């Protein structure tokens, strides 16, 4: 049972354009959401997060949007740069419960930004 | 620059051998997680600890995998005996319970079992 789904295995974008990565979840108890970026041969790096009390969080070129009613979140990267090419993982937590910080990850989306 | 460290970075071994992977969490972090990444399964949670106590190891094949935290600065993941299907990248992550559930990952151990 995949509680966090990233339905697009890959995304290709031109440098300077917007990249939009999507994530859907099924567990209504999730209240904290994160995006991680992963380069080959490295561990995932925390990128940005959002609590369920918000619907938007912005950090520089990265913005995460949360639509609780649709159980959907997205990561926008504007403008996209070749260095953004990586695998992006969406993750979720029901932190207020008994998860003790346990995260559930999506399968990842490979983003390629072309010069 | 606080970060999670993992050793070894690469390990090649033969089937049946014991493999030990080590992780040093970020100082002050009290939750430690072990993940396995394969092509098919994505990031798969194997086990996790809080204040050195194991909370959940249901993701691990119990007959061959074991995870421990001998002290607050060291977490270990052992496979005995190893099998070719254990070949994967194993990540350790740490976090701080009581705050946002953000985990910080180490660089991983790439294990190849021949």
GROMACS .gro file of C-alpha atoms in nm:
model
  229
    1UNK     CA    1   0.000   0.000   0.000
    2UNK     CA    2   0.177   0.310  -0.128
    3UNK     CA    3   0.069   0.589   0.106
    4UNK     CA    4   0.284   0.849  -0.071
    5UNK     CA    5   0.290   0.844  -0.450
    6UNK     CA    6   0.493   1.030  -0.705
    7UNK     CA    7   0.325   0.928  -1.027
    8UNK     CA    8   0.580   1.084  -1.263
    9UNK     CA    9   0.902   0.882  -1.269
   10UNK     CA   10   1.076   1.156  -1.464
   11UNK     CA   11   1.046   1.518  -1.572
   12UNK     CA   12   1.247   1.711  -1.829
   13UNK     CA   13   1.258   2.091  -1.824
   14UNK     CA   14   1.447   2.365  -2.005
   15UNK     CA   15   1.681   2.584  -1.803
   16UNK     CA   16   1.506   2.898  -1.682
   17UNK     CA   17   1.161   2.743  -1.695
   18UNK     CA   18   0.949   2.623  -1.405
   19UNK     CA   19   0.975   2.265  -1.278
   20UNK     CA   20   0.667   2.126  -1.107
   21UNK     CA   21   0.697   1.800  -0.920
   22UNK     CA   22   0.385   1.638  -0.782
   23UNK     CA   23   0.306   1.411  -0.492
   24UNK     CA   24  -0.018   1.253  -0.369
   25UNK     CA   25  -0.087   1.090  -0.035
   26UNK     CA   26  -0.364   0.876   0.103
   27UNK     CA   27  -0.317   0.890   0.481
   28UNK     CA   28  -0.523   1.175   0.626
   29UNK     CA   29  -0.315   1.158   0.945
   30UNK     CA   30  -0.010   1.298   0.767
   31UNK     CA   31   0.053   1.649   0.896
   32UNK     CA   32   0.407   1.730   0.791
   33UNK     CA   33   0.551   1.702   0.442
   34UNK     CA   34   0.903   1.726   0.309
   35UNK     CA   35   1.093   1.727  -0.017
   36UNK     CA   36   1.438   1.578  -0.048
   37UNK     CA   37   1.682   1.606  -0.337
   38UNK     CA   38   1.924   1.327  -0.417
   39UNK     CA   39   2.230   1.335  -0.639
   40UNK     CA   40   2.392   1.009  -0.758
   41UNK     CA   41   2.623   0.850  -0.501
   42UNK     CA   42   2.500   1.084  -0.226
   43UNK     CA   43   2.238   1.063   0.044
   44UNK     CA   44   1.907   1.251   0.014
   45UNK     CA   45   1.937   1.615   0.115
   46UNK     CA   46   1.653   1.795   0.290
   47UNK     CA   47   1.516   2.069   0.066
   48UNK     CA   48   1.197   2.218   0.204
   49UNK     CA   49   0.905   2.123   0.425
   50UNK     CA   50   0.552   2.231   0.502
   51UNK     CA   51   0.321   2.178   0.795
   52UNK     CA   52  -0.044   2.095   0.738
   53UNK     CA   53  -0.147   2.425   0.896
   54UNK     CA   54  -0.004   2.603   0.592
   55UNK     CA   55  -0.076   2.579   0.223
   56UNK     CA   56   0.245   2.731   0.094
   57UNK     CA   57   0.607   2.756   0.199
   58UNK     CA   58   0.875   2.933   0.003
   59UNK     CA   59   1.253   2.921   0.019
   60UNK     CA   60   1.435   3.102  -0.257
   61UNK     CA   61   1.364   2.932  -0.587
   62UNK     CA   62   1.172   2.651  -0.418
   63UNK     CA   63   0.805   2.666  -0.319
   64UNK     CA   64   0.596   2.383  -0.184
   65UNK     CA   65   0.218   2.395  -0.212
   66UNK     CA   66  -0.015   2.179  -0.006
   67UNK     CA   67  -0.376   2.104  -0.096
   68UNK     CA   68  -0.513   1.909   0.199
   69UNK     CA   69  -0.855   1.850   0.053
   70UNK     CA   70  -0.700   1.688  -0.252
   71UNK     CA   71  -0.423   1.522  -0.049
   72UNK     CA   72  -0.177   1.666  -0.295
   73UNK     CA   73   0.144   1.861  -0.270
   74UNK     CA   74   0.374   2.002  -0.530
   75UNK     CA   75   0.722   2.145  -0.548
   76UNK     CA   76   0.785   2.438  -0.780
   77UNK     CA   77   1.136   2.532  -0.883
   78UNK     CA   78   1.167   2.870  -1.053
   79UNK     CA   79   1.382   2.929  -1.244
   80UNK     CA   80   1.515   2.578  -1.301
   81UNK     CA   81   1.890   2.536  -1.329
   82UNK     CA   82   2.100   2.246  -1.463
   83UNK     CA   83   2.231   2.190  -1.109
   84UNK     CA   84   1.876   2.107  -1.002
   85UNK     CA   85   1.896   1.784  -1.202
   86UNK     CA   86   1.852   1.512  -0.941
   87UNK     CA   87   1.600   1.268  -0.798
   88UNK     CA   88   1.335   1.439  -0.587
   89UNK     CA   89   1.160   1.247  -0.309
   90UNK     CA   90   0.841   1.353  -0.141
   91UNK     CA   91   0.795   1.237   0.219
   92UNK     CA   92   0.524   1.261   0.484
   93UNK     CA   93   0.492   1.220   0.858
   94UNK     CA   94   0.209   1.200   1.108
   95UNK     CA   95   0.445   1.352   1.363
   96UNK     CA   96   0.183   1.416   1.625
   97UNK     CA   97   0.107   1.048   1.647
   98UNK     CA   98   0.320   0.756   1.747
   99UNK     CA   99   0.549   0.766   1.446
  100UNK     CA  100   0.842   0.908   1.645
  101UNK     CA  101   0.955   1.096   1.339
  102UNK     CA  102   0.903   0.815   1.091
  103UNK     CA  103   0.876   0.934   0.733
  104UNK     CA  104   0.698   0.765   0.447
  105UNK     CA  105   0.867   0.830   0.113
  106UNK     CA  106   0.742   0.838  -0.243
  107UNK     CA  107   0.925   0.653  -0.517
  108UNK     CA  108   1.101   0.963  -0.646
  109UNK     CA  109   1.095   1.173  -0.964
  110UNK     CA  110   1.404   1.218  -1.178
  111UNK     CA  111   1.431   1.583  -1.280
  112UNK     CA  112   1.652   1.674  -1.574
  113UNK     CA  113   1.710   2.040  -1.650
  114UNK     CA  114   1.853   2.098  -1.996
  115UNK     CA  115   2.080   2.398  -2.063
  116UNK     CA  116   2.910   2.153   0.953
  117UNK     CA  117   2.715   1.876   1.128
  118UNK     CA  118   2.643   1.574   0.916
  119UNK     CA  119   2.569   1.204   0.939
  120UNK     CA  120   2.866   0.985   0.856
  121UNK     CA  121   2.857   0.627   0.733
  122UNK     CA  122   3.128   0.367   0.689
  123UNK     CA  123   3.224   0.198   0.471
  124UNK     CA  124   3.108   0.388   0.163
  125UNK     CA  125   3.144   0.078  -0.052
  126UNK     CA  126   3.151  -0.290   0.037
  127UNK     CA  127   3.189  -0.588  -0.191
  128UNK     CA  128   3.156  -0.926  -0.029
  129UNK     CA  129   3.074  -1.283  -0.110
  130UNK     CA  130   2.749  -1.454  -0.032
  131UNK     CA  131   2.742  -1.595   0.319
  132UNK     CA  132   2.980  -1.339   0.467
  133UNK     CA  133   2.893  -1.107   0.754
  134UNK     CA  134   2.857  -0.740   0.670
  135UNK     CA  135   2.860  -0.458   0.925
  136UNK     CA  136   2.767  -0.102   0.835
  137UNK     CA  137   2.822   0.186   1.076
  138UNK     CA  138   2.659   0.522   1.120
  139UNK     CA  139   2.743   0.823   1.334
  140UNK     CA  140   2.435   1.042   1.376
  141UNK     CA  141   2.451   1.418   1.411
  142UNK     CA  142   2.549   1.516   1.763
  143UNK     CA  143   2.239   1.587   1.968
  144UNK     CA  144   2.005   1.390   1.745
  145UNK     CA  145   1.818   1.117   1.929
  146UNK     CA  146   1.642   0.931   1.649
  147UNK     CA  147   1.827   0.714   1.400
  148UNK     CA  148   1.683   0.546   1.093
  149UNK     CA  149   1.817   0.280   0.858
  150UNK     CA  150   1.691   0.274   0.499
  151UNK     CA  151   1.765   0.061   0.198
  152UNK     CA  152   1.738   0.193  -0.154
  153UNK     CA  153   1.682  -0.043  -0.440
  154UNK     CA  154   1.567   0.023  -0.793
  155UNK     CA  155   1.233  -0.141  -0.731
  156UNK     CA  156   1.149  -0.037  -0.375
  157UNK     CA  157   1.267   0.322  -0.356
  158UNK     CA  158   1.360   0.422   0.000
  159UNK     CA  159   1.260   0.134   0.225
  160UNK     CA  160   1.266   0.183   0.604
  161UNK     CA  161   1.439  -0.105   0.778
  162UNK     CA  162   1.454   0.002   1.141
  163UNK     CA  163   1.466   0.304   1.365
  164UNK     CA  164   1.572   0.400   1.715
  165UNK     CA  165   1.485   0.670   1.963
  166UNK     CA  166   1.723   0.742   2.248
  167UNK     CA  167   1.908   0.424   2.145
  168UNK     CA  168   1.600   0.205   2.197
  169UNK     CA  169   1.470   0.017   1.893
  170UNK     CA  170   1.119   0.136   1.806
  171UNK     CA  171   1.042  -0.057   1.493
  172UNK     CA  172   1.242  -0.309   1.295
  173UNK     CA  173   0.952  -0.460   1.106
  174UNK     CA  174   1.110  -0.363   0.775
  175UNK     CA  175   1.409  -0.593   0.829
  176UNK     CA  176   1.441  -0.961   0.745
  177UNK     CA  177   1.488  -1.066   1.107
  178UNK     CA  178   1.662  -1.392   1.037
  179UNK     CA  179   1.965  -1.222   0.886
  180UNK     CA  180   1.953  -0.851   0.972
  181UNK     CA  181   2.016  -0.688   1.306
  182UNK     CA  182   2.040  -0.323   1.407
  183UNK     CA  183   2.184  -0.185   1.728
  184UNK     CA  184   2.294   0.139   1.891
  185UNK     CA  185   2.583   0.056   2.127
  186UNK     CA  186   2.598   0.423   2.224
  187UNK     CA  187   2.449   0.756   2.122
  188UNK     CA  188   2.721   0.818   1.865
  189UNK     CA  189   2.712   0.483   1.686
  190UNK     CA  190   2.446   0.280   1.509
  191UNK     CA  191   2.522  -0.049   1.337
  192UNK     CA  192   2.341  -0.260   1.081
  193UNK     CA  193   2.460  -0.618   1.039
  194UNK     CA  194   2.373  -0.876   0.780
  195UNK     CA  195   2.467  -1.236   0.853
  196UNK     CA  196   2.474  -1.427   0.628
  197UNK     CA  197   2.461  -1.189   0.334
  198UNK     CA  198   2.285  -1.282   0.011
  199UNK     CA  199   2.302  -1.135  -0.341
  200UNK     CA  200   1.951  -0.988  -0.299
  201UNK     CA  201   2.087  -0.770  -0.017
  202UNK     CA  202   2.285  -0.570  -0.273
  203UNK     CA  203   2.162  -0.213  -0.241
  204UNK     CA  204   2.257   0.125  -0.100
  205UNK     CA  205   2.197   0.149   0.274
  206UNK     CA  206   2.133   0.492   0.422
  207UNK     CA  207   2.138   0.606   0.779
  208UNK     CA  208   1.948   0.919   0.882
  209UNK     CA  209   1.917   1.102   1.211
  210UNK     CA  210   1.670   1.348   1.355
  211UNK     CA  211   1.564   1.517   1.675
  212UNK     CA  212   1.245   1.392   1.834
  213UNK     CA  213   1.020   1.664   1.965
  214UNK     CA  214   1.077   1.898   1.675
  215UNK     CA  215   0.980   1.885   1.309
  216UNK     CA  216   1.020   1.535   1.168
  217UNK     CA  217   1.311   1.630   0.945
  218UNK     CA  218   1.568   1.359   0.891
  219UNK     CA  219   1.924   1.419   0.778
  220UNK     CA  220   2.083   1.148   0.570
  221UNK     CA  221   2.433   1.011   0.550
  222UNK     CA  222   2.606   0.942   0.217
  223UNK     CA  223   2.513   0.575   0.219
  224UNK     CA  224   2.695   0.242   0.200
  225UNK     CA  225   2.682   0.072  -0.137
  226UNK     CA  226   2.677  -0.302  -0.073
  227UNK     CA  227   2.742  -0.560  -0.341
  228UNK     CA  228   2.704  -0.925  -0.250
  229UNK     CA  229   2.848  -1.160  -0.509
   0.00000   0.00000   0.00000
